[in-house]
Short mmCIF file of C-alpha atoms in Angstrom, two decimals:
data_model
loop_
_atom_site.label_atom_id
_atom_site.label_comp_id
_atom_site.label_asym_id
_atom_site.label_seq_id
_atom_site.Cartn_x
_atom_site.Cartn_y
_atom_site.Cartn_z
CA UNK A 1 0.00 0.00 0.00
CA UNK A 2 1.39 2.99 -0.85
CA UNK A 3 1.12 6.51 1.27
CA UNK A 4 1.93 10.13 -0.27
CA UNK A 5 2.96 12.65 2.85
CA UNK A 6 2.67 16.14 1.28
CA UNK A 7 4.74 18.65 3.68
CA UNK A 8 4.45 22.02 3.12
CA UNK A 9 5.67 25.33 5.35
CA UNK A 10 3.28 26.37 8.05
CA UNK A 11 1.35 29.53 6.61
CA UNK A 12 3.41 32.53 8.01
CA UNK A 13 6.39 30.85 7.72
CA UNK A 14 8.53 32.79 5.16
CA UNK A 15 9.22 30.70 2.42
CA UNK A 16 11.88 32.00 0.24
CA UNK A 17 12.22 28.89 -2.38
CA UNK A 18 8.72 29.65 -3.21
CA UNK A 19 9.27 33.34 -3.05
CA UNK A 20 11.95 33.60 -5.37
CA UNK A 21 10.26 30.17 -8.00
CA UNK A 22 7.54 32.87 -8.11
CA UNK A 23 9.79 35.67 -9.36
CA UNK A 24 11.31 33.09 -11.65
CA UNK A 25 8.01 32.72 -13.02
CA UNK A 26 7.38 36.38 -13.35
CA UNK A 27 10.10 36.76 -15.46
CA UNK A 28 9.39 34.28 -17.62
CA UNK A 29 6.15 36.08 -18.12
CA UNK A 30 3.32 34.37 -16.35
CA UNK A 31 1.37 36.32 -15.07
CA UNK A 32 -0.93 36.40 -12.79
CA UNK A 33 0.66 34.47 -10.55
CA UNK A 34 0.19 34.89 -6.51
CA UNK A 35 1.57 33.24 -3.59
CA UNK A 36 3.82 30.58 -4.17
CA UNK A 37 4.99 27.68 -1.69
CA UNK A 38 7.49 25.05 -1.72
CA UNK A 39 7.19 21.68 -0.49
CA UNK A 40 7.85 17.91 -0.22
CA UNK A 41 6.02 14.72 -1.72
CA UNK A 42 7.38 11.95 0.18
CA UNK A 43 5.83 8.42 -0.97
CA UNK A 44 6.19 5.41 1.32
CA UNK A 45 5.35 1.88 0.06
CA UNK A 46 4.10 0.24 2.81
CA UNK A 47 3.62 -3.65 3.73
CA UNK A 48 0.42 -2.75 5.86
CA UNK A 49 -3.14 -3.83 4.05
CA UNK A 50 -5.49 -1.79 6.12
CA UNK A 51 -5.95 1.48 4.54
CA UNK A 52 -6.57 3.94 7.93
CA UNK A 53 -3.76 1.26 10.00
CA UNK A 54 -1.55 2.81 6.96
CA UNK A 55 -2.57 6.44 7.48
CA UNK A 56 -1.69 6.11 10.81
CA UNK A 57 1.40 4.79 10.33
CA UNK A 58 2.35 7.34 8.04
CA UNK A 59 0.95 10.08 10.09
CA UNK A 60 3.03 9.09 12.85
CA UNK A 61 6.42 8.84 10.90
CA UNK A 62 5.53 11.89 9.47
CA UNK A 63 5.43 13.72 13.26
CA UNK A 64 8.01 11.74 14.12
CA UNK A 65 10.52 12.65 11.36
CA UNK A 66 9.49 13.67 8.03
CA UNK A 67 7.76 17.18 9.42
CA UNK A 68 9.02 19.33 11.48
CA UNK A 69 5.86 20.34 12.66
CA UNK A 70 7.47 23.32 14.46
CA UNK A 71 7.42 24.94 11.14
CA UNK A 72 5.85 22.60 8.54
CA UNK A 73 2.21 21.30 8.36
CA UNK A 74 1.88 17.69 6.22
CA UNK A 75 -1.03 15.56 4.63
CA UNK A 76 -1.20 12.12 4.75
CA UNK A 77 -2.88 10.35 1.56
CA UNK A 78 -3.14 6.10 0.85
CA UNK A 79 -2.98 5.67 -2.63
CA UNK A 80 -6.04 4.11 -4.41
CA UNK A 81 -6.52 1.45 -6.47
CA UNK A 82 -2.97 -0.03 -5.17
CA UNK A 83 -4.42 -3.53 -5.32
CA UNK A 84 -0.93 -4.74 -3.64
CA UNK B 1 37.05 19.58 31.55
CA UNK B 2 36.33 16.28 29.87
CA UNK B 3 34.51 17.07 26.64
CA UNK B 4 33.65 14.88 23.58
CA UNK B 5 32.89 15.51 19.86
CA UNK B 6 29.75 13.83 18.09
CA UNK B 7 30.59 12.88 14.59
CA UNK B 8 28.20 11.95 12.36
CA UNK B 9 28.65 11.12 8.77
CA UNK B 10 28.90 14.78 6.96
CA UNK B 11 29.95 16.39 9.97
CA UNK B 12 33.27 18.45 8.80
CA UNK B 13 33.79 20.95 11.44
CA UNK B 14 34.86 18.77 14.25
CA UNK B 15 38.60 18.73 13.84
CA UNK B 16 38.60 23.00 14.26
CA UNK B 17 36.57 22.03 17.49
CA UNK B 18 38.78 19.78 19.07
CA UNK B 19 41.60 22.74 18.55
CA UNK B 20 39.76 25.34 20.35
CA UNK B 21 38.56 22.70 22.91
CA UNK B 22 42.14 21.79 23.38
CA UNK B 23 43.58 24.94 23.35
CA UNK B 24 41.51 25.67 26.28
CA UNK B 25 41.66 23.07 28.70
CA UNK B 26 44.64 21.23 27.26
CA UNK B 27 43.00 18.32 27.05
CA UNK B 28 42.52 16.34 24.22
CA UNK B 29 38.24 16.26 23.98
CA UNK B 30 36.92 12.28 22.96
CA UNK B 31 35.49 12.17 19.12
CA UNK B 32 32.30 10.11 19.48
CA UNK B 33 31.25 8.23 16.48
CA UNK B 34 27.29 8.63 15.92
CA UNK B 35 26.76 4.84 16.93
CA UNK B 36 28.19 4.96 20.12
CA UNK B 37 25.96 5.09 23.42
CA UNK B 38 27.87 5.62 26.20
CA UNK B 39 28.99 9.17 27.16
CA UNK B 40 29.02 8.77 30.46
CA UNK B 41 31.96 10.66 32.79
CA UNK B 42 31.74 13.44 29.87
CA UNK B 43 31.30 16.97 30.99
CA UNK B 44 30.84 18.99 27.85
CA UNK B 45 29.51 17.64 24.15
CA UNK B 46 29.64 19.20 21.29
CA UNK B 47 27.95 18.69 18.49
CA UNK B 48 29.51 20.67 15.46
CA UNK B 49 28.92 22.02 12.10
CA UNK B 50 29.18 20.67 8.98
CA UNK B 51 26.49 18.56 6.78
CA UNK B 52 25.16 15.52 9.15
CA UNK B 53 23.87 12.88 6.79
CA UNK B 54 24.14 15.08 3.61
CA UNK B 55 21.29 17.49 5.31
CA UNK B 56 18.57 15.38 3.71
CA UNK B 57 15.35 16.24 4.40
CA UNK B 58 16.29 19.16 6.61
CA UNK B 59 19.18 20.30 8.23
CA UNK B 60 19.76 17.98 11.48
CA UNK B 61 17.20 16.30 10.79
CA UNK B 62 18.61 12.52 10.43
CA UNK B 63 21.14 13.39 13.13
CA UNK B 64 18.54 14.11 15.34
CA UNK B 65 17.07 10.38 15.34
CA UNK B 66 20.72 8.73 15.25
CA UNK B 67 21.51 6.31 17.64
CA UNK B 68 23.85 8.74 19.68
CA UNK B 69 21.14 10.79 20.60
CA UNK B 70 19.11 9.08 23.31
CA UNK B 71 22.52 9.18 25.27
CA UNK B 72 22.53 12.87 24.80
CA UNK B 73 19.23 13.27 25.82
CA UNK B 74 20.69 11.70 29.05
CA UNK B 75 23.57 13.57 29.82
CA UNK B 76 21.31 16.67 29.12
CA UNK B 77 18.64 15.23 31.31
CA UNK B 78 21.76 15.18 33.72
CA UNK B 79 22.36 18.42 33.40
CA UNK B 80 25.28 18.36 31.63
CA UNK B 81 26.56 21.14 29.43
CA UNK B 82 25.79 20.73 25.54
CA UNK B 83 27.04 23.01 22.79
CA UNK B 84 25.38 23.03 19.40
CA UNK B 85 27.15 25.36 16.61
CA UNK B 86 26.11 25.72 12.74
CA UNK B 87 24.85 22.34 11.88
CA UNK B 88 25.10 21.09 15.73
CA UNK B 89 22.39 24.12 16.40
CA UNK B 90 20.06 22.69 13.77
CA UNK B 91 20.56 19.46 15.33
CA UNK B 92 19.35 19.97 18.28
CA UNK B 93 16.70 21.97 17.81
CA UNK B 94 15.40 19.32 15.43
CA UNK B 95 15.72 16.60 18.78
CA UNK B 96 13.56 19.52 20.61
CA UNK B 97 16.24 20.38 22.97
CA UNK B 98 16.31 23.83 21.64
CA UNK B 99 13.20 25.39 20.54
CA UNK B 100 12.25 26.76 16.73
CA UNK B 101 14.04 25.82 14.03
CA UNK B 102 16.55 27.02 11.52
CA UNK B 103 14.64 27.82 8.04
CA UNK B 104 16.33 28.24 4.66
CA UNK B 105 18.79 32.01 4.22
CA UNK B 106 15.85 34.76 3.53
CA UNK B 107 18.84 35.79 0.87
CA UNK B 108 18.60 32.13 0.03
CA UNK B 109 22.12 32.51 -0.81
CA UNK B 110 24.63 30.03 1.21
CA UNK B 111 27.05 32.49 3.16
CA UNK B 112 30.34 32.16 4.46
CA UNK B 113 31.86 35.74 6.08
CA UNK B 114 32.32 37.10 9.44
CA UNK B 115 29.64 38.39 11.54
CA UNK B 116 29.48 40.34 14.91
CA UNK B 117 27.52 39.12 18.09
CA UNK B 118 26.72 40.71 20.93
CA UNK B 119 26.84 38.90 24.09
CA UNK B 120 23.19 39.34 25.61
CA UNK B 121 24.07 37.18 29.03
CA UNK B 122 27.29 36.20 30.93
CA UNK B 123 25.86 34.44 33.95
CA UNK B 124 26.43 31.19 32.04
CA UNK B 125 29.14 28.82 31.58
CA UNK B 126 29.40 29.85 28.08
CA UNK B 127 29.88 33.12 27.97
CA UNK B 128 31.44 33.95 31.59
CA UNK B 129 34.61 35.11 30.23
CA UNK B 130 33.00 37.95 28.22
CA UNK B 131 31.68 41.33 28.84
CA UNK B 132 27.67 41.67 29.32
CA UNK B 133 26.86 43.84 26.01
CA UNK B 134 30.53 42.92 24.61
CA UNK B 135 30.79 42.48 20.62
CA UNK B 136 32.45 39.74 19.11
CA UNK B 137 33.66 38.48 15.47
CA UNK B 138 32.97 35.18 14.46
CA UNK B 139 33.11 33.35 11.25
CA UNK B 140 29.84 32.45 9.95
CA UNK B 141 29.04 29.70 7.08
CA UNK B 142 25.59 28.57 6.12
CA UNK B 143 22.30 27.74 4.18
CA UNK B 144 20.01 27.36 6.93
CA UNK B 145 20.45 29.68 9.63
CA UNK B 146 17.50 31.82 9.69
CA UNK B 147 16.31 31.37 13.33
CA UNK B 148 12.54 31.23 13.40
CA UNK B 149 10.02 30.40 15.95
CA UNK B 150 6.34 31.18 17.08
CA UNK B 151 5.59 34.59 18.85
CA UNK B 152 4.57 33.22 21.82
CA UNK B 153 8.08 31.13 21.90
CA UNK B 154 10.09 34.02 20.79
CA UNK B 155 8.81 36.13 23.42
CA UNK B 156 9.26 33.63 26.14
CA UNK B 157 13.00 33.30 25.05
CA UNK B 158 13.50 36.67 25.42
CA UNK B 159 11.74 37.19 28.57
CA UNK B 160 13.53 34.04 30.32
CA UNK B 161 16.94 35.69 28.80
CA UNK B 162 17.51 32.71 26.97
CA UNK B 163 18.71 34.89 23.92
CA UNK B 164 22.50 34.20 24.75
CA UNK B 165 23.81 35.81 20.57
CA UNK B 166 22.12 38.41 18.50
CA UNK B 167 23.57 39.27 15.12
CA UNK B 168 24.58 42.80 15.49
CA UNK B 169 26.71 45.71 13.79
CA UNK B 170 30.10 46.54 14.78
CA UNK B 171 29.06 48.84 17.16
CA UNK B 172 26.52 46.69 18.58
CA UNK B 173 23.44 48.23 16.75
CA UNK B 174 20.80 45.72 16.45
CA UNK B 175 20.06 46.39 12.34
CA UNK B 176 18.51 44.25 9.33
CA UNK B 177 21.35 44.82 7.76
CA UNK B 178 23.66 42.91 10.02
CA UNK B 179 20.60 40.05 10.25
CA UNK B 180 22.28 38.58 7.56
CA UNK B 181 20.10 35.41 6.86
CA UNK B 182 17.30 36.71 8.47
CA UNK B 183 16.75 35.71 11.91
CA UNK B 184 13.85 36.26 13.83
CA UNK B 185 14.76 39.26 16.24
CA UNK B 186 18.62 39.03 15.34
CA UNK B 187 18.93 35.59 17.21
CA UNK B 188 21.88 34.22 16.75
CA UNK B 189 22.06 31.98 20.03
CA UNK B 190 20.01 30.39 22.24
CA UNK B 191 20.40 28.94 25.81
CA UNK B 192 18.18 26.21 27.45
CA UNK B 193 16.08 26.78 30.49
CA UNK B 194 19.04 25.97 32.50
CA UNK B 195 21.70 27.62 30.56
CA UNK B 196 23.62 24.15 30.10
CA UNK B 197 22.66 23.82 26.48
CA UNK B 198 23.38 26.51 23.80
CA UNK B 199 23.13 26.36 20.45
CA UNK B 200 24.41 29.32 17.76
CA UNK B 201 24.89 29.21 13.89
CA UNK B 202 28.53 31.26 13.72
CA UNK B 203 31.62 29.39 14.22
CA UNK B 204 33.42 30.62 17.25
CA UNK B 205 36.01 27.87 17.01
CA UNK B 206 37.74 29.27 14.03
CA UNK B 207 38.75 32.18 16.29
CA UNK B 208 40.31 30.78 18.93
CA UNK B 209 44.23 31.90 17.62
CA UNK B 210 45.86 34.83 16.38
CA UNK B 211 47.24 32.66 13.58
CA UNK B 212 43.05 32.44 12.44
CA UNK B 213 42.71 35.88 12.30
CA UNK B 214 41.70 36.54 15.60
CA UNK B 215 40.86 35.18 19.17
CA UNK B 216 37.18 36.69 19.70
CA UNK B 217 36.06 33.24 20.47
CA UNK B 218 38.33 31.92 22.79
CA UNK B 219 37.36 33.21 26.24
CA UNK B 220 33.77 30.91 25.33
CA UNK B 221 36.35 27.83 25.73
CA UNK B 222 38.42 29.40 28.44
CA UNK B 223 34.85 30.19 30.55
CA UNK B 224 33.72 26.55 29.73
CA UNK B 225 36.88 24.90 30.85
CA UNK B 226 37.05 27.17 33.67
CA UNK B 227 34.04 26.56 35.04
CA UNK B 228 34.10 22.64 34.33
CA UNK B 229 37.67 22.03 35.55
CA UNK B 230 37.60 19.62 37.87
#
C-alpha cells in the first residue's frame, strides 16, 4: 500500500524557495501568478493492508521525522486502487 | 574539563573544534562516532557544524534520530553542558532540545563571512569570560540559519533571557542589515532553560588563535573549561 505525505511550510512561515520560484516565473512572463509555496512529496510503500492502519502509520512517521511540525504542516494520503 | 565531539557522517567541522577545545583546557576532547551510546563521565559535548547525513530532508534532521542521541538526551537530562554550533544548532533543535528551528537564508544565498555578536548574558558557563553587552567576530558559514520560531516562543525566550547571541553591527546596533540570513529578532544563540545547552549558527572555534585571524572566540572555551575544571 502505498502513502503520499505532502509537507508544506506552516502559513506565516517565510518561504523564500517559493518566493523567489515565483519571481522566476514572473520573469518568464506568467502572469498572474500569486503566492507561491514550496514543499515535499514523500511516498512510502508500505507492507500494511489496512488502509486507515496505513494512514496512521504514516501520520506518525511523518510527526516523528518527516515534518518538522514546528514549522511545517503535512497531509497524509493512501494511494487508491494499489491492489498490492 | 572532559569534553567529547559527536561525529556523524557529513559532519566536517569537528577537527577545528577539538583545537579550540584543546587549546583551552589542554586536554585532548573524545570524538564520538554517531553509533556509540555511552557518554558517560563526559562533561561537555559538542555537536559541530558541517552537513550531518548530507542534510537530507532538513538540516539535522537525520542526526537528530541517530543512535547517539538518546545518550545525549541523558547527559542533558543530567544536566550536563551541551554546545550546538552551525549544523550542531540545527541538530538539536530538530531533537527539541532547543526550541524553533533554523529555516532556509531569507537571501537564500549560502554564506560564508564574518559576523558580529553581541553577548546578551554572561551568567552562564558559556559566555562567563566575556563582557555583558561585549561584541564579538565570528566566522559564519551557512544555508540554513535563519532562526525562526512562534511569537509566543520568541517572546518567552527573550523574557527568560535565553537569547544568549544576536547578530549585530560593529558597534553593537541591532540592524537588518547585520541580520544577515534573516533571523527572527537578530537571534543568533540560544540557551536552554538551564543555561547548560546553547546552540548558535557562527563558528566561534575558528577564532580561537591569532594565527586564524583573531581570538574573539576563545574566552567561550576558556569560561567553559574554567568553570568545568575539575
Amino acid at each position: 500500500m502505498k502513502a503520499v505525505v505532502t509537507v508544506m511550510l506552516k502559513p506565516g512561515v517565510l518561504d523564500p524557495q517559493g518566493k523567489a520560484i515565483g519571481q522566476a516565473l514572473s520573469h518568464l512572463g506568467f502572469a498572474g501568478v500569486g503566492e507561491v509555496r514550496a514543499g515535499k512529496v514523500i511516498e512510502l510503500e508500505l507492507a500494511e493492508t489496512d488502509p486507515d492502519a496505513a494512514k496512521n502509520a504514516a501520520e506518525s512517521m511523518a510527526r516523528k521525522l518527516l515534518a518538522n511540525t514546528v514549522i511545517e504542516s503535512f497531509k497524509v494520503e493512501i494511494a487508491k486502487g494499489d491492489a498490492a | 574539563m572532559k569534553a567529547g565531539i559527536v561525529v556523524f557522517p557529513g559532519i566536517n567541522r569537528e577537527r577545528d573544534m577539538a583545537i579550540a577545545l584543546e587549546r583551552a583546557s589542554g586536554r585532548k576532547p573524545r570524538m564520538i562516532w554517531h553509533r556509540e551510546t555511552d557518554l558517560q563521565g563526559l562533561d561537555l559535548i559538542v555537536i559541530p557544524g558541517g552537513f550531518s547525513y548530507g542534510d537530507y530532508l532538513r538540516c539535522g534532521a537525520m542526526a537528530a534520530q541517530s543512535p547517539v542521541m538518546d545518550s545525549i538526551r541523558a547527559h542533558a537530562a543530567r544536566g550536563g553542558h551541551l554546545l550546538g554550533v552551525c549544523n550542531g544548532f540545527q541538530i538539536l533543535t530538530e531533537a527539541q532540545l532547543l526550541p524553533g528551528a533554523l529555516l532556509r537564508n531569507a537571501s537564500l544565498r549560502f554564506l560564508s563571512m564574518d559576523c558580529h555578536l553581541r553577548v546578551e548574558r554572561t551568567d552562564t558557563d558559556f559566555t562567563a569570560h566575556y563582557q555583558r553587552g561585549q561584541v564579538i567576530r565570528a566566522p559564519l558559514a551557512h544555508g540554513d540559519g535563519n532562526y525562526f520560531a512562534d511569537e509566543a516562543t520568541l517572546d518567552r525566550l527573550e523574557g527568560e533571557g535565553l537569547v544568549v547571541f544576536r547578530y549585530v553591527e560593529p558597534d553593537g546596533a541591532v540592524t537588518a542589515k547585520a541580520n544577515r540570513n534573516g533571523s527572527a529578532r537578530n537571534i543568533a544563540g540560544i540557551l536552554s532553560p538551564n543555561r547548560r545547552i546553547m546552540g548558535l549558527m557562527p563558528h566561534p572555534e575558528d577564532l580561537v588563535d591569532p594565527l586564524m585571524g583573531g581570538t574573539d572566540g576563545a574566552p567561550l572555551f576558556e569560561g567553559l573549561s574554567a568553570a568545568l575544571a575539575a
